[in-house]
Amino acid sequence: MILERIRNGIIDENPTFIQVVGMCPVLAVTTTASNAIGMGLATTAVLTCSNVVISLIRKLIPDEVRIPCYVVVIASFVTVVQFLLEGFLPALNNALGIFIPLIVVNCIILARAEAYANKHGALESCFDGIGMGLGFTAALLIIGCVRELLGAGALFGQTVLPEAFPRTVVMILPPGAFLTLGFLMAGLGVLKNKISKGRG
Amino acid sequence: MQVILIFLSAVLVNNFVMSRFLGICPFLGVSKKVETAFGMGVAVTFVMALASAVTFLVYNFILVKLEITYLYNIAFILIIAGLVQLVEMYLKKSSPTLYQALGIYLPLITTNCAVLGVTVLNMENYSDSFLTSVVHGVGAAVGFTLAIVLFAGIRERMEHNNIPAAFKGFPIALITAGLMSIAFLGFTGLIRL
């Protein structure tokens, strides 16, 4: 059950590449690989905690007002995460900026609350949150690595490409985010077709 | 003068969709037709202007006075959810046709990160002036409308183009958005505040 939920989040229902939800942070904070991991883990923490709490209180909430209730739970956890980041990782907090408070409106979190935590027990919801969060983190990391490597010739802030290799600065500017994600999704589509043809 | 510059910079230089990456979900989701894109833009403009005004008042006269500014995130999202509900009820009564046209996208404005984004940016940068906050909110919304309507226009044309199979759907839309974003980069440095 645990492995199945985590696999589901990372591969079968990957929030970024398969479901295409919560795209704003995917495009905005992936200028470097370390920012991408920071954002991914912050979202994972909020998603897991809110999934557990919503699953525990799901029978107490009247159906008509469930969405506002979910939003308040999520916003509370985001505030906690924001304080923790401000206190312990101020550099990361500055780099992610406005996108930390905006985790509240990340569609993945509300979507998992509505589609999964609302109907399942706390333990399953917890692993669903971890799986989805890791899937989100993996997607951010892949995009972050591609952009940092092509745009700055570096990975996690360490220069890896030789000086002679041309840097494509546009990749770490806003257009690079759209282009990287577009080409990655096209590539994944081709890969998926090949695999299903091979099986068929 | 300063106010006009803030407006122009929110529309063109720091366009919410093209350079700040706020409101990407409706930008990709509601941009298949120019008409619905424009309707979405108008609804977002309305909600963003109202949200800028109300959150300014709540922040300065309630949160700051009670010294609970750390609750801003919870307060803002509840205000926005309430406003969207009000707009929905008002439209249902006064203009059923527009209400029908916007359909599911109206309640989804609550989770449009551009709306929460503009209120947080206002709080960080313009929390001293009511007028500037509202102008920045309207400018950001006009920028959003501009981007989504232009994008919908391109996508309508693209329907009839011969696109490689691998790029059909989201990939080509993202690459189009990337090229538009390069065009918007041309405005960088136009306005210095």
Coordinates of C-alpha atoms in Angstrom, one line a residue, chain A residues 25-135:
Chain A
P25 CA 6.0 27.3 -8.8
V26 CA 7.2 24.7 -11.4
L27 CA 8.0 27.5 -13.8
A28 CA 9.0 30.2 -11.3
V29 CA 11.4 28.8 -8.8
T30 CA 13.3 26.3 -11.1
T31 CA 16.2 28.7 -12.0
T32 CA 18.6 26.6 -9.9
A33 CA 18.5 23.0 -8.7
S34 CA 18.7 23.9 -5.0
N35 CA 15.8 26.3 -5.2
A36 CA 13.8 23.5 -6.9
I37 CA 14.5 21.0 -4.1
G38 CA 13.7 23.6 -1.5
M39 CA 10.3 24.5 -3.0
G40 CA 9.5 20.8 -3.6
L41 CA 10.2 19.8 0.0
A42 CA 8.3 22.8 1.4
T43 CA 5.3 21.8 -0.7
T44 CA 5.7 18.1 0.3
A45 CA 5.6 19.1 4.0
V46 CA 2.5 21.2 3.6
L47 CA 0.8 18.5 1.4
T48 CA 1.5 15.6 3.8
C49 CA 0.4 17.5 7.0
S50 CA -2.7 18.9 5.4
N51 CA -3.7 15.5 3.9
V52 CA -3.4 13.9 7.4
V53 CA -5.4 16.6 9.2
I54 CA -8.1 16.8 6.6
S55 CA -8.4 13.0 6.6
L56 CA -8.8 13.1 10.4
I57 CA -11.4 15.8 10.5
R58 CA -13.2 14.7 7.3
K59 CA -16.3 13.4 9.2
L60 CA -16.6 16.5 11.3
I61 CA -16.8 19.0 8.4
P62 CA -20.2 19.7 6.8
D63 CA -20.1 19.0 3.1
E64 CA -21.2 22.5 2.0
V65 CA -18.3 24.4 3.7
R66 CA -15.5 21.8 3.2
I67 CA -13.5 23.9 0.7
P68 CA -13.1 26.9 3.0
C69 CA -12.2 24.5 5.8
Y70 CA -9.5 22.8 3.7
V71 CA -8.1 26.2 2.7
V72 CA -7.8 27.3 6.4
V73 CA -6.0 24.0 7.3
I74 CA -3.6 24.4 4.3
A75 CA -3.0 28.1 5.0
S76 CA -2.1 27.4 8.7
F77 CA 0.5 24.8 7.6
V78 CA 1.9 27.2 5.0
T79 CA 2.3 29.8 7.7
V80 CA 4.2 27.3 9.9
V81 CA 6.5 26.3 7.1
Q82 CA 7.1 30.0 6.3
F83 CA 8.2 30.7 9.8
L84 CA 10.5 27.6 9.9
L85 CA 12.1 28.7 6.6
E86 CA 12.5 32.3 7.8
G87 CA 14.2 31.1 11.0
F88 CA 16.4 28.3 9.8
L89 CA 17.0 28.8 6.0
P90 CA 16.7 32.6 5.4
A91 CA 18.6 32.4 2.1
L92 CA 16.2 29.9 0.6
N93 CA 13.3 31.9 2.0
N94 CA 14.5 35.0 0.1
A95 CA 15.2 33.0 -3.1
L96 CA 11.7 31.5 -3.1
G97 CA 10.1 34.8 -2.0
I98 CA 6.4 35.2 -2.7
F99 CA 6.0 31.6 -3.8
I100 CA 6.2 30.4 -0.2
P101 CA 2.9 32.1 0.9
L102 CA 1.5 31.1 -2.5
I103 CA 1.8 27.4 -1.6
V104 CA -1.8 28.0 -0.3
V105 CA -3.2 28.2 -3.8
N106 CA -1.1 25.4 -5.2
C107 CA -3.8 23.3 -6.9
I108 CA -2.1 20.0 -6.1
I109 CA -2.8 20.4 -2.4
L110 CA -6.5 21.3 -2.7
A111 CA -6.9 18.7 -5.4
R112 CA -5.4 15.9 -3.2
A113 CA -7.6 17.1 -0.2
E114 CA -10.7 16.9 -2.4
A115 CA -9.9 13.8 -4.4
Y116 CA -8.0 11.6 -1.8
A117 CA -7.8 12.8 1.8
N118 CA -11.5 13.4 1.8
K119 CA -12.3 9.7 1.2
H120 CA -9.4 7.8 2.8
G121 CA -7.9 7.2 6.3
A122 CA -5.1 9.2 7.8
L123 CA -2.2 6.7 7.1
E124 CA -3.1 6.3 3.5
S125 CA -3.5 10.0 3.0
C126 CA -0.2 10.6 4.7
F127 CA 1.6 8.4 2.1
D128 CA -0.4 9.8 -0.7
G129 CA 0.8 13.3 0.3
I130 CA 4.4 12.1 0.5
G131 CA 4.2 10.4 -2.9
M132 CA 2.6 13.4 -4.6
G133 CA 5.0 15.7 -2.9
L134 CA 8.0 13.6 -4.1
G135 CA 6.6 13.5 -7.6

